[in-house]
Amino acid sequence: MGEPGTKELLSLEELEAAGGLRTGRKHLLSILVENKPGVLTRIAGLFARRGFNIDTLTVGPTDDDRVSRITLTLDGALHPIDQVTKQLHKLVNVIKIRDLEPDDTVSRELALFKVSVDGNQRGEVMQICEIFRGKVVDVTKRSLIVEITGTTDKVEAFERMVRPFGLIEMMRTGEIAISRGRGET
Amino acid sequence: MRAVDAVMECLKAEGVEVVFGLPGGANLPTYDAFYDAGIRHILVRHEAGGGHAAEGYAKATGKAGVALATSGPGATNVITPITDAMMDSVPTVFITGQVRTELLGTDGFQEADTIGISMPVVKHSFLIQHPLEIPRAIHEAFHIARTGRPGPVLVDIPQDLSRADIQYEPVNDVRLPGYQPTTEGNTKQIRQAAKALAAARRPVIYAGGGVINANGAPELTEFCLADRFPVTCTVMGLGAFPAPHEQWLGMLGMHGTRAANYAMDEADLICAVGARFDDRITGKLSEFAPRAKFIHIDIDPAEISKNVPAHIPIVGDAKNILAKLVAEYRALEFDSSRLDEWWTRIGGWRKKYPLRYEDSTDNEIKPQYMIQALYEATGGEAIVTSDVGQHQMWAAQYFHFSKPRRWINSGGLGTMGFGLPAAMGAQVGCPDQLVCCIAGDGSVQMNMQELATCAQEKIPIKVFIMNNGYLGMVRQWQELFWDKRYSQVDMGDFPDYLKLAEAYGATGLRFTDKRTLVSDMKDALATEGPVLVDVRVTREENTYPMIPAGQPAREMVG
């Protein structure tokens, strides 16, 4: 791609090809940070600068109240992701980062589904809910709220199953993840 | 004591001798504390000048530079020096005032989200939320600014918190669980690097500003001389190896020498020390040094394999690692004659393509000659700062820097207006040395106002304006790559620098004749106080040689 100083005219296709950061596999990053104001902004800013779109993001306390855990998922090729994690390491408030391998990780998210149901559909939805080990947490004449916990795949499978009934709303927390085995994440 | 008095105690405990700043509403309490704190404060005319002065001070002395600004516009005015310090890894601490906490987020008078605005360009920053946090934040700021890969750290203090009455206890420990720079360097990797170097037939040592930051110039020199390694430096690294020298290839990169760039192109092993393979070095990345393997020594792990994959990465302090590398290298059996062929090849390039220009046949001063004249007039014994553009590249090419911390310029960000305030800061830090600024007539006007500061504080910098009446580097690119359509680059014959210098309380001089230039310059250097010299040079001269943008090194022109 030409430099700003050169006269060469750039086609839109060339520009798009040059920006190709977003292809690759899904990454699940687990970031241990100091519990201080502004930390999340610093982290999000680094991803934004490199053109990454964060798919999901969860932040919560850990067993140590001075430390918080950020879990985020995004798509990206390995090299640019590696660059971002190195940059993240440079943030003074970031203590530890892991790009978790799916096979060595237990990950879960929580989702709430508000499904439109009339009398005869209710049973069917509740049956699906049972298969997915979900919980019905609210019932009205014309709707159900179902709570599902599981991997992203499971949540998405449930969504596919209930969408035909009339999905009024869906809310997802984004994944949290912990490494398998005795070692710390 | 008041929190601001505690700030003064912290500054003293950190060994701060001087700060550069400008007061305003939100830092009134801080300035009240300065009244009798016994710390030298230099009142700048614009906060950007203060920030660059702090950088110049830091680069010349190796100590942390400190700049102060008030909230809102004061703080936004230091964003450029902060970014500059980030790009060039300059240890600096910026302390900004902020509106009272009850006004935060209300668009109060002179309120700006300083922390938010500066976030992408600081090494770290502290927004003070409780007065008791202030002492620790200041100490941590200095610790972070100085250690690891140095950089700018910002402390933003709301006005009301700075007036709080606090108990001050000296802070001797810094607890930063997420900040533990690696300094030592992996011994195994160092040994491997030594072996690779001993086997290399076409090695090049490529050193950058990191060597100077680490105070590793003596170690670099010793290492290069341990064998007959050819050595080149980036624009930030000049002075890390004593030029001129038989093993010195000159600067590399876009306006580097052919010997340096061709050597990189044909090298079989490149040892990068404290350098980051910037696009101004590599040219077309996919065709950069195609035959080379890379040893990459850097304090910042994020630099390793960022642009060029490192075969032997070594993370740590350049001084430490180079010292160990020399010892490892000397313990090996190596045959220096293996480099004969390589030196013959390099010698050929040197002979065929020395730095050259066509001198005038009349009295006209060629810009390249202006630099040579200043080198002669100073005997090379000066700290030289520069702005950004053609004059910067000519200074880097024609002024030989034999010692570190003698060449101070804005390499990464390329900040016009850097040179004059940086010279001011360098002079304050090194009062016994001669400090010259080589400026462009475009750049110098961007922070001209600090000449008043120099006059008032009797800071005797010597500013040599390479005056061609153009924004010269942009004009050069328009000439070469945009069909000579000169768009908005002609600055004409304005201002009159003689009158301007006089108005500021400095001495103004104008040189137009090359025959007397060296002696005229000597006179200027001998003049007391700040001096502004308008040197009239050839208007349309191009900086060569040059790697055209996006091209590989072997396509150099000129």
XYZ file of C-alpha atoms in Angstrom:
743
model
C 0.000 0.000 0.000
C 1.306 3.444 -0.873
C 2.481 5.995 1.632
C 0.566 9.218 2.182
C 3.292 11.041 0.336
C 2.980 9.123 -2.886
C 0.686 10.117 -5.670
C -0.591 6.634 -6.376
C -4.370 6.416 -6.364
C -5.691 3.724 -4.044
C -8.685 1.631 -4.896
C -11.171 0.850 -2.152
C -10.440 -2.868 -2.629
C -6.744 -2.324 -1.916
C -7.588 -0.358 1.215
C -9.842 -3.124 2.476
C -7.298 -5.834 1.736
C -4.632 -3.932 3.665
C -6.762 -3.682 6.779
C -7.314 -7.431 7.088
C -6.960 -7.887 10.831
C -10.284 -9.412 11.564
C -9.945 -12.849 10.068
C -8.808 -15.671 12.250
C -10.060 -17.704 15.126
C -11.981 -16.734 18.184
C -9.820 -15.754 21.137
C -10.822 -15.851 24.757
C -8.604 -13.568 26.792
C -8.569 -13.653 30.546
C -6.997 -10.536 32.017
C -6.198 -9.996 35.662
C -6.097 -6.282 36.507
C -5.728 -3.998 39.471
C -9.133 -2.850 40.671
C -8.619 0.827 39.841
C -10.610 3.414 37.917
C -9.910 3.745 34.222
C -8.394 0.302 33.749
C -11.164 -0.936 31.476
C -10.897 2.188 29.307
C -7.163 1.663 28.878
C -7.688 -1.933 27.806
C -10.608 -1.207 25.490
C -8.630 1.661 23.971
C -5.784 -0.610 22.932
C -8.136 -2.959 21.108
C -9.898 -0.070 19.412
C -6.613 1.396 18.199
C -5.688 -1.826 16.446
C -9.124 -2.089 14.883
C -10.400 -5.056 16.889
C -14.038 -5.373 17.742
C -14.589 -6.895 21.164
C -17.399 -9.461 20.889
C -18.092 -10.020 24.567
C -16.738 -8.514 27.729
C -17.279 -9.342 31.372
C -15.712 -7.707 34.379
C -16.027 -8.913 37.916
C -14.351 -9.170 41.286
C -12.013 -12.024 42.205
C -11.235 -13.619 45.556
C -8.875 -10.667 46.153
C -10.725 -7.346 46.309
C -7.705 -5.413 44.974
C -7.868 -7.417 41.773
C -10.544 -7.784 39.081
C -10.934 -10.232 36.244
C -11.766 -9.155 32.722
C -12.786 -11.863 30.286
C -13.228 -10.887 26.683
C -13.706 -12.601 23.386
C -12.782 -11.364 19.944
C -11.903 -12.597 16.484
C -8.465 -12.068 15.112
C -5.437 -13.545 13.427
C -2.759 -14.745 15.817
C -0.036 -12.184 15.050
C -2.062 -9.033 15.642
C -3.646 -10.576 18.744
C -0.189 -11.390 20.020
C 0.785 -7.768 19.453
C -2.218 -6.515 21.385
C -1.551 -8.812 24.322
C 2.042 -7.572 24.428
C 0.745 -4.016 24.468
C -1.745 -4.962 27.196
C 1.122 -6.313 29.268
C 2.666 -2.860 29.132
C -0.290 -1.321 30.933
C 0.831 -0.760 34.486
C -2.493 -1.916 35.950
C -2.538 -5.210 34.041
C -1.151 -8.045 36.128
C -1.621 -11.104 33.928
C -3.079 -12.056 30.568
C -3.938 -15.458 29.145
C -5.155 -16.288 25.674
C -7.087 -19.376 26.759
C -7.042 -22.540 24.681
C -10.632 -23.772 24.263
C -9.683 -27.409 25.059
C -8.138 -26.504 28.395
C -10.827 -24.128 29.477
C -14.226 -24.264 31.079
C -16.274 -21.330 29.892
C -19.831 -20.334 30.647
C -22.247 -17.581 29.964
C -25.656 -16.737 31.275
C -28.503 -15.785 28.963
C -32.079 -14.692 29.529
C -34.649 -15.280 26.809
C -38.078 -13.689 26.695
C -40.156 -15.887 24.415
C -43.599 -15.152 23.099
C -45.910 -18.151 23.712
C -49.610 -18.854 23.424
C -51.369 -21.675 25.269
C -50.258 -24.708 23.215
C -46.715 -23.503 22.540
C -45.882 -23.084 26.185
C -45.417 -26.774 26.768
C -43.201 -27.144 23.750
C -40.918 -24.288 24.801
C -40.717 -25.670 28.318
C -39.718 -29.028 26.894
C -36.877 -27.455 24.916
C -35.934 -25.565 28.036
C -35.689 -28.818 29.950
C -33.462 -30.401 27.301
C -31.104 -27.443 27.662
C -31.344 -27.593 31.454
C -32.718 -24.092 31.486
C -34.959 -22.568 34.115
C -38.223 -20.769 33.618
C -37.944 -17.669 35.790
C -41.058 -15.713 34.782
C -44.365 -16.667 33.246
C -47.223 -14.569 31.919
C -50.152 -15.532 29.726
C -48.299 -14.651 26.584
C -44.641 -14.984 27.489
C -41.937 -16.948 29.271
C -38.536 -15.897 30.534
C -35.950 -18.665 30.396
C -32.549 -18.648 32.041
C -29.838 -20.674 30.289
C -26.295 -21.223 31.490
C -23.672 -22.844 29.354
C -21.129 -22.471 26.655
C -21.699 -20.004 23.885
C -22.565 -22.877 21.536
C -25.264 -24.100 23.846
C -26.771 -20.637 24.292
C -26.776 -20.123 20.548
C -28.353 -23.532 19.960
C -31.134 -22.680 22.371
C -31.657 -19.383 20.613
C -32.093 -21.201 17.286
C -34.645 -23.516 18.841
C -36.856 -20.861 20.402
C -36.580 -18.141 17.773
C -39.421 -19.636 15.636
C -41.779 -19.282 18.617
C -41.190 -15.562 18.729
C -38.151 -14.250 20.525
C -39.109 -10.951 22.165
C -35.753 -10.258 23.745
C -32.497 -11.957 24.548
C -29.768 -10.858 26.937
C -26.361 -12.462 27.304
C -23.609 -11.782 29.775
C -20.682 -12.776 27.618
C -18.382 -15.596 28.623
C -16.414 -16.069 31.772
C -13.739 -18.725 31.663
C -11.466 -20.637 33.980
C -8.635 -22.967 33.068
C -9.014 -26.697 33.709
C -6.865 -28.487 36.247
C -5.338 -27.309 39.493
C -3.250 -24.390 38.164
C -4.495 -20.805 38.291
C -5.968 -19.244 35.181
C 0.928 20.103 55.444
C -0.928 21.015 52.280
C -0.951 18.292 49.655
C 0.862 20.659 47.283
C 3.665 21.074 49.821
C 3.860 17.291 49.919
C 4.212 17.417 46.111
C 7.248 19.672 46.562
C 8.714 17.235 49.099
C 8.182 14.400 46.620
C 9.892 16.344 43.840
C 12.861 17.039 46.095
C 13.016 13.427 47.205
C 13.109 12.442 43.519
C 16.066 14.756 42.980
C 14.205 17.223 40.783
C 16.320 20.345 40.254
C 14.154 22.181 37.799
C 10.642 22.142 36.377
C 9.156 23.872 33.360
C 5.635 25.204 33.579
C 2.977 27.850 33.449
C 0.426 28.544 36.173
C -3.349 28.831 35.869
C -6.468 28.621 37.988
C -6.457 24.905 38.685
C -2.824 24.734 39.758
C -2.726 27.946 41.796
C -2.142 25.957 44.992
C 0.845 24.188 43.397
C 2.322 27.509 42.361
C 1.838 28.874 45.836
C 3.905 25.953 47.053
C 6.616 26.726 44.475
C 6.938 30.226 45.947
C 9.279 29.024 48.669
C 9.907 25.366 47.876
C 13.476 25.935 46.699
C 12.974 24.145 43.393
C 13.950 26.045 40.267
C 10.888 26.789 38.164
C 11.199 28.088 34.637
C 8.209 30.059 33.449
C 7.625 29.082 29.844
C 5.473 31.022 27.391
C 3.454 28.075 26.135
C 2.935 24.709 27.811
C 4.103 22.858 24.689
C 7.410 24.708 25.017
C 7.557 23.578 28.640
C 6.905 19.966 27.694
C 9.575 19.925 24.991
C 11.997 21.676 27.341
C 11.423 18.877 29.856
C 12.182 16.395 27.066
C 15.344 18.261 26.057
C 16.444 18.318 29.690
C 15.787 14.583 30.033
C 17.544 13.640 26.804
C 20.606 15.749 27.593
C 20.994 14.682 31.226
C 19.387 11.239 31.393
C 17.311 12.435 34.348
C 13.536 12.674 34.339
C 12.183 15.959 32.947
C 9.245 17.611 34.676
C 6.618 19.903 33.167
C 3.582 21.518 34.748
C 0.397 22.846 33.241
C -2.977 23.954 34.453
C -6.272 22.250 33.605
C -8.130 22.445 30.282
C -6.116 24.318 27.641
C -2.942 24.048 29.705
C -3.272 20.301 29.756
C -4.268 19.981 26.092
C -1.205 22.057 25.181
C 1.098 19.401 26.632
C -0.465 16.571 24.638
C 2.048 17.044 21.797
C 5.131 16.841 24.046
C 3.583 13.891 25.890
C 3.052 12.054 22.604
C 6.544 12.998 21.505
C 8.003 11.633 24.750
C 6.023 8.430 24.300
C 7.265 7.868 20.751
C 10.890 8.573 21.640
C 10.824 6.942 25.101
C 11.755 10.070 27.043
C 11.534 9.876 30.853
C 9.171 12.714 31.730
C 6.601 13.511 34.408
C 3.745 15.879 33.633
C 1.738 17.319 36.515
C -1.509 18.956 35.479
C -4.074 20.859 37.498
C -7.681 19.764 37.277
C -10.926 21.511 38.200
C -12.415 20.928 41.652
C -13.842 17.432 42.095
C -17.413 18.783 42.374
C -17.018 20.270 38.879
C -15.582 17.119 37.267
C -17.726 16.042 34.342
C -19.870 19.190 34.373
C -18.032 21.069 31.596
C -16.699 23.438 34.218
C -14.529 26.406 33.282
C -11.199 25.183 31.908
C -12.209 21.581 32.359
C -10.893 18.934 29.991
C -10.804 15.185 30.461
C -7.017 15.227 30.621
C -6.697 11.597 31.624
C -9.052 10.510 28.857
C -7.405 12.652 26.173
C -3.904 11.552 27.096
C -4.634 7.879 27.689
C -3.342 6.497 24.372
C -0.132 8.521 24.539
C 1.108 8.084 28.107
C 3.154 5.293 29.600
C 0.876 5.623 32.573
C -1.314 8.212 34.253
C -2.809 8.909 37.657
C -6.096 10.691 38.287
C -5.930 11.714 41.901
C -9.187 10.929 43.701
C -8.066 11.377 47.288
C -5.407 13.730 48.656
C -3.664 10.891 50.478
C -2.935 9.255 47.109
C -0.828 12.191 45.955
C 2.631 11.373 47.395
C 2.537 7.756 46.290
C 1.283 8.725 42.827
C 4.133 11.211 42.350
C 6.770 8.676 43.398
C 5.256 5.938 41.280
C 5.106 8.362 38.361
C 8.868 8.964 38.564
C 9.566 5.264 38.996
C 7.517 4.349 35.925
C 8.867 7.230 33.828
C 12.501 6.282 34.468
C 12.532 2.510 34.484
C 11.936 -0.126 31.817
C 11.323 1.556 28.504
C 11.171 5.173 29.682
C 8.204 7.351 28.848
C 5.830 10.102 29.908
C 3.705 9.734 33.040
C 0.908 12.151 33.849
C -0.459 13.058 37.272
C -3.732 14.997 37.194
C -4.568 16.703 40.512
C -7.955 18.349 41.141
C -7.588 21.799 42.647
C -9.520 21.128 45.854
C -7.583 17.940 46.631
C -4.311 19.780 46.226
C -5.341 22.148 49.050
C -6.139 19.342 51.476
C -4.216 19.096 54.720
C -2.421 15.756 54.768
C 0.174 13.974 56.778
C 3.184 13.515 54.544
C 5.305 10.467 54.990
C 8.134 9.759 52.581
C 7.346 6.847 50.292
C 10.277 4.504 49.896
C 8.633 1.483 48.401
C 6.818 1.324 45.120
C 4.293 -1.477 44.783
C 3.266 -2.095 41.219
C 2.291 -5.740 40.737
C 1.633 -5.264 37.007
C 4.873 -3.436 36.307
C 8.070 -5.435 36.511
C 10.357 -4.682 33.581
C 12.832 -7.384 32.600
C 16.331 -5.911 32.664
C 18.779 -8.792 32.864
C 18.516 -10.624 29.565
C 18.401 -14.380 29.195
C 21.930 -15.804 29.466
C 21.239 -18.671 27.074
C 19.902 -16.308 24.444
C 22.903 -14.024 24.862
C 25.240 -16.985 24.370
C 23.339 -18.008 21.262
C 23.569 -14.465 19.933
C 27.327 -14.461 20.479
C 27.651 -17.736 18.582
C 25.527 -16.460 15.707
C 27.654 -13.319 15.502
C 30.883 -15.313 15.488
C 29.592 -17.386 12.590
C 28.143 -14.504 10.581
C 29.983 -13.491 7.444
C 27.995 -10.374 6.692
C 26.862 -8.998 10.076
C 25.579 -5.488 10.802
C 24.993 -3.925 14.206
C 21.919 -1.701 14.043
C 21.567 0.469 17.164
C 18.818 2.839 18.215
C 17.813 5.279 20.916
C 17.419 2.461 23.425
C 21.213 2.249 23.722
C 21.372 5.906 24.706
C 18.453 5.575 27.122
C 20.233 2.663 28.786
C 23.496 4.660 28.973
C 24.934 1.777 27.002
C 27.068 3.674 24.474
C 30.407 2.527 25.979
C 29.205 -1.081 25.977
C 27.958 -0.792 22.396
C 31.291 0.590 21.284
C 33.208 -2.104 23.132
C 31.009 -4.776 21.616
C 31.384 -3.460 18.053
C 35.150 -3.211 18.496
C 35.398 -6.719 19.965
C 35.375 -7.778 16.326
C 35.237 -5.725 13.158
C 31.470 -5.358 13.206
C 30.061 -2.745 10.876
C 27.732 -0.471 12.833
C 24.914 1.864 11.892
C 22.513 3.888 14.043
C 19.007 5.211 13.658
C 18.353 8.935 13.879
C 17.607 8.353 17.580
C 20.786 6.402 18.154
C 23.356 8.838 16.756
C 26.157 9.268 19.261
C 25.796 5.744 20.632
C 28.857 4.858 18.548
C 31.635 7.449 18.125
C 31.418 8.873 14.610
C 33.424 9.198 12.481
C 35.084 5.785 12.795
C 36.293 3.131 10.357
C 33.543 0.740 11.481
C 30.868 3.439 11.321
C 28.643 3.173 8.253
C 26.643 6.311 8.943
C 22.970 6.616 9.728
C 20.561 4.182 8.071
C 17.015 4.609 6.868
C 15.147 6.822 4.451
C 17.914 9.447 4.326
C 20.720 7.237 5.569
C 23.907 6.418 3.714
C 23.980 3.893 0.920
C 26.691 1.963 2.753
C 24.419 1.521 5.777
C 21.274 0.692 3.833
C 22.969 -1.617 1.341
C 24.749 -3.398 4.180
C 21.400 -4.027 5.855
C 20.027 -5.240 2.527
C 22.822 -7.786 2.002
C 23.483 -8.732 5.624
C 23.220 -12.344 6.768
C 22.824 -11.339 10.415
C 21.446 -8.106 11.836
C 21.848 -7.393 15.521
C 19.280 -4.768 16.514
C 19.932 -3.082 19.843
C 17.323 -0.720 21.286
C 15.834 -0.094 17.874
C 12.357 -0.844 16.622
C 12.412 -1.425 12.850
C 10.399 1.715 12.165
C 9.011 2.157 8.650
C 11.596 4.902 8.059
C 14.251 2.209 8.552
C 12.775 -0.765 6.760
C 11.238 0.894 3.712
C 9.146 -1.788 2.019
C 8.835 -4.272 4.866
C 8.391 -7.375 2.704
C 11.716 -6.704 0.969
C 13.649 -5.559 4.021
C 16.961 -7.347 4.624
C 15.781 -10.447 2.769
C 18.843 -12.592 3.548
C 19.191 -11.717 7.207
C 18.517 -13.454 10.458
C 17.772 -11.141 13.353
C 19.001 -10.787 16.892
C 16.732 -8.287 18.623
C 17.757 -6.771 21.960
C 15.104 -4.552 23.515
C 13.794 -3.659 26.962
C 10.241 -3.706 25.608
C 8.940 -7.216 24.800
C 6.222 -5.668 22.635
C 8.888 -4.499 20.188
C 10.219 -8.007 19.619
C 8.855 -9.414 16.354
C 6.479 -6.460 15.963
C 7.596 -5.596 12.444
C 10.364 -8.104 11.742
C 10.416 -11.618 13.230
C 13.354 -12.038 15.629
C 15.324 -15.299 15.467
C 17.120 -14.586 18.726
C 15.067 -12.255 20.916
C 16.694 -10.880 24.065
C 14.535 -8.806 26.385
C 16.354 -6.548 28.801
C 18.450 -3.486 29.404
C 20.833 -2.804 26.500
C 23.746 -1.868 28.763
C 23.496 -5.101 30.765
C 23.035 -7.282 27.750
C 25.815 -5.703 25.679
C 28.246 -6.116 28.570
C 27.359 -9.804 28.813
C 27.427 -10.205 25.055
C 30.968 -8.833 24.853
C 32.109 -11.297 27.510
C 30.395 -14.217 25.753
C 31.785 -13.143 22.412
C 35.347 -12.854 23.664
C 35.118 -16.346 25.135
C 34.441 -17.766 21.671
C 36.928 -18.581 18.990
C 36.335 -16.361 16.040
C 38.275 -15.385 12.991
C 37.995 -11.711 12.122
C 39.331 -12.334 8.650
C 35.991 -13.969 7.779
C 34.741 -10.376 7.517
C 37.355 -9.287 4.963
C 35.115 -9.931 2.007
C 32.233 -8.088 3.686
C 34.393 -5.061 4.406
C 35.623 -5.033 0.831
C 32.019 -4.921 -0.336
C 31.147 -2.162 2.167
C 34.303 -0.262 1.266
C 33.193 -0.314 -2.351
C 29.869 1.307 -1.481
C 31.546 3.880 0.709
C 33.899 4.847 -2.076
C 31.285 4.909 -4.765
C 28.512 6.582 -2.760
C 29.830 8.944 -0.135
C 27.458 11.606 1.189
C 27.833 14.383 -1.320
C 26.235 17.496 -2.702
C 27.043 19.957 -5.394
C 28.522 22.996 -3.746
C 27.716 26.478 -4.995
C 30.194 28.256 -7.212
C 29.391 31.652 -5.682
C 28.742 32.847 -2.135
C 25.528 30.945 -1.739
C 25.289 28.758 1.353
C 24.243 25.217 0.604
C 22.264 23.772 3.523
C 24.622 20.807 3.779
C 27.551 23.184 3.990
C 25.798 25.079 6.761
C 25.877 21.917 8.881
C 29.513 21.232 8.004
C 30.366 24.824 8.935
C 28.654 24.474 12.299
C 30.503 21.202 12.905
C 33.732 22.988 12.149
C 32.869 26.067 14.215
C 31.965 23.973 17.255
C 34.670 21.371 16.736
C 31.845 18.901 17.224
C 31.771 19.883 20.896
C 28.140 20.836 21.315
C 24.721 19.506 22.154
C 22.696 19.874 18.983
C 18.916 19.883 18.916
C 16.833 20.030 15.790
C 13.326 20.467 14.549
C 11.843 18.229 11.916
C 12.394 18.247 8.190
C 15.222 18.613 5.705
C 17.502 20.451 8.151
C 17.088 17.587 10.636
C 18.196 15.012 8.078
C 21.143 17.119 6.912
C 22.188 17.653 10.525
C 21.990 13.902 11.121
C 24.051 13.247 7.988
C 26.741 15.913 8.215
C 27.242 16.602 11.928
C 29.222 13.707 13.390
C 28.165 12.793 16.893
C 30.932 11.180 18.849
C 29.149 10.978 22.202
C 25.665 10.057 23.392
C 23.145 12.709 24.503
C 24.669 15.207 22.089
C 21.972 14.896 19.425
C 18.450 15.686 20.528
C 15.624 15.527 18.045
C 12.075 14.384 17.584
C 12.399 11.083 15.756
C 9.196 9.132 16.196
C 6.525 11.787 16.250
C 8.401 14.234 14.036
C 7.303 17.304 15.941
C 7.981 20.635 14.289
C 8.784 23.241 16.933
C 10.650 20.729 19.099
C 14.163 22.066 18.657
C 14.162 25.476 20.310
C 12.446 24.544 23.578
C 14.406 21.262 23.678
C 17.618 23.288 23.409
C 16.396 25.449 26.265
C 15.805 22.379 28.424
C 19.153 20.847 27.450
C 20.964 24.076 28.289
C 19.280 24.251 31.690
C 20.358 20.677 32.358
C 23.886 21.201 31.019
C 24.805 24.810 31.809
C 28.495 24.255 31.039
C 27.992 22.941 27.554
C 27.419 24.692 24.284
C 23.854 24.050 23.120
C 22.893 24.748 19.519
C 19.557 24.344 17.837
C 19.496 23.676 14.121
C 16.033 24.795 13.131
C 13.997 25.058 9.989
C 12.306 28.337 9.209
C 9.015 26.471 9.161
C 9.556 24.621 12.427
C 11.127 27.368 14.496
C 8.052 29.546 14.376
C 6.017 26.899 16.127
C 7.674 27.484 19.492
C 9.432 30.775 18.885
C 7.908 32.278 22.022
C 10.376 30.411 24.249
C 13.081 32.809 23.108
C 11.539 35.188 25.643
C 11.975 32.544 28.336
C 15.623 32.121 27.304
C 16.202 35.877 27.421
C 14.547 36.264 30.808
C 16.275 33.258 32.358
C 19.585 33.962 30.600
C 19.631 30.594 28.885
C 22.301 31.120 26.220
C 21.160 28.786 23.436
C 22.382 29.410 19.902
C 19.661 28.894 17.326
C 20.683 28.520 13.690
C 17.737 28.759 11.351
C 18.297 27.028 8.037
C 16.179 29.511 6.163
C 15.024 28.552 2.690
C 11.621 30.200 2.931
C 9.919 26.873 2.409
C 8.410 24.011 4.315
C 11.322 22.267 2.672
C 10.653 18.571 3.153
C 7.071 18.876 1.965
C 8.271 20.950 -0.994
C 10.792 18.204 -1.795
C 8.075 15.548 -1.838
C 5.829 17.745 -3.960
C 8.715 18.235 -6.362
C 9.645 14.566 -6.572
C 6.322 12.779 -6.283
C 3.558 15.299 -6.968
C 4.710 16.880 -10.280
C 6.151 20.020 -8.670
C 2.715 21.268 -7.737
C 3.946 23.353 -4.796
C 0.899 23.619 -2.626
C 1.102 25.793 0.504
C 4.799 25.404 1.168
C 6.194 28.863 0.352
C 6.687 30.851 3.565
C 8.218 33.856 1.834
C 10.569 36.197 3.601
C 8.680 36.357 6.871
C 9.218 37.087 9.692
C 12.254 39.349 9.927
C 14.300 37.252 12.352
C 16.665 40.082 13.230
C 13.849 42.268 14.496
C 12.171 39.306 16.117
C 15.314 38.333 18.013
C 15.738 41.904 19.170
C 12.128 42.098 20.292
C 12.581 38.960 22.358
C 15.710 40.279 23.990
C 18.060 37.977 22.099
C 20.839 38.750 19.637
C 19.792 38.443 16.005
C 22.278 37.744 13.217
C 21.967 37.020 9.526
C 24.515 35.058 7.499
C 24.425 34.954 3.712
C 28.005 34.360 2.610
C 29.568 30.921 2.670
C 33.122 32.268 2.520
C 32.872 33.765 5.983
C 30.335 31.334 7.418
C 32.632 29.391 9.741
C 34.118 32.490 11.337
C 30.679 34.163 11.458
C 29.379 31.114 13.285
C 32.271 31.209 15.712
C 31.365 34.814 16.459
C 27.755 33.832 17.020
C 28.799 31.046 19.385
C 30.965 33.487 21.309
C 28.111 35.967 21.710
C 26.653 36.040 25.202
C 23.055 35.083 25.882
C 20.542 33.589 23.479
C 21.346 34.121 19.815
C 19.070 33.653 16.831
C 20.855 33.313 13.525
C 19.069 33.567 10.218
C 21.193 31.564 7.793
C 20.033 32.053 4.231
C 20.515 28.871 2.257
C 19.729 27.610 -1.243
C 15.964 27.673 -1.569
C 15.327 24.484 -3.502
C 17.805 21.842 -2.409
C 16.769 18.235 -1.865
C 17.806 15.889 0.905
C 19.629 12.923 -0.624
C 20.188 10.069 -0.729
C 16.662 8.861 -0.257
C 14.684 5.636 -0.208
C 11.456 6.596 -1.962
C 8.441 5.863 0.217
C 7.387 2.225 0.218
C 10.479 1.077 -1.703
C 13.209 -1.289 -0.553
C 16.655 0.048 0.414
C 18.361 -0.978 -2.805
C 16.114 1.429 -4.716
C 17.822 4.458 -3.109
C 17.998 7.549 -5.291
C 20.124 10.697 -5.324
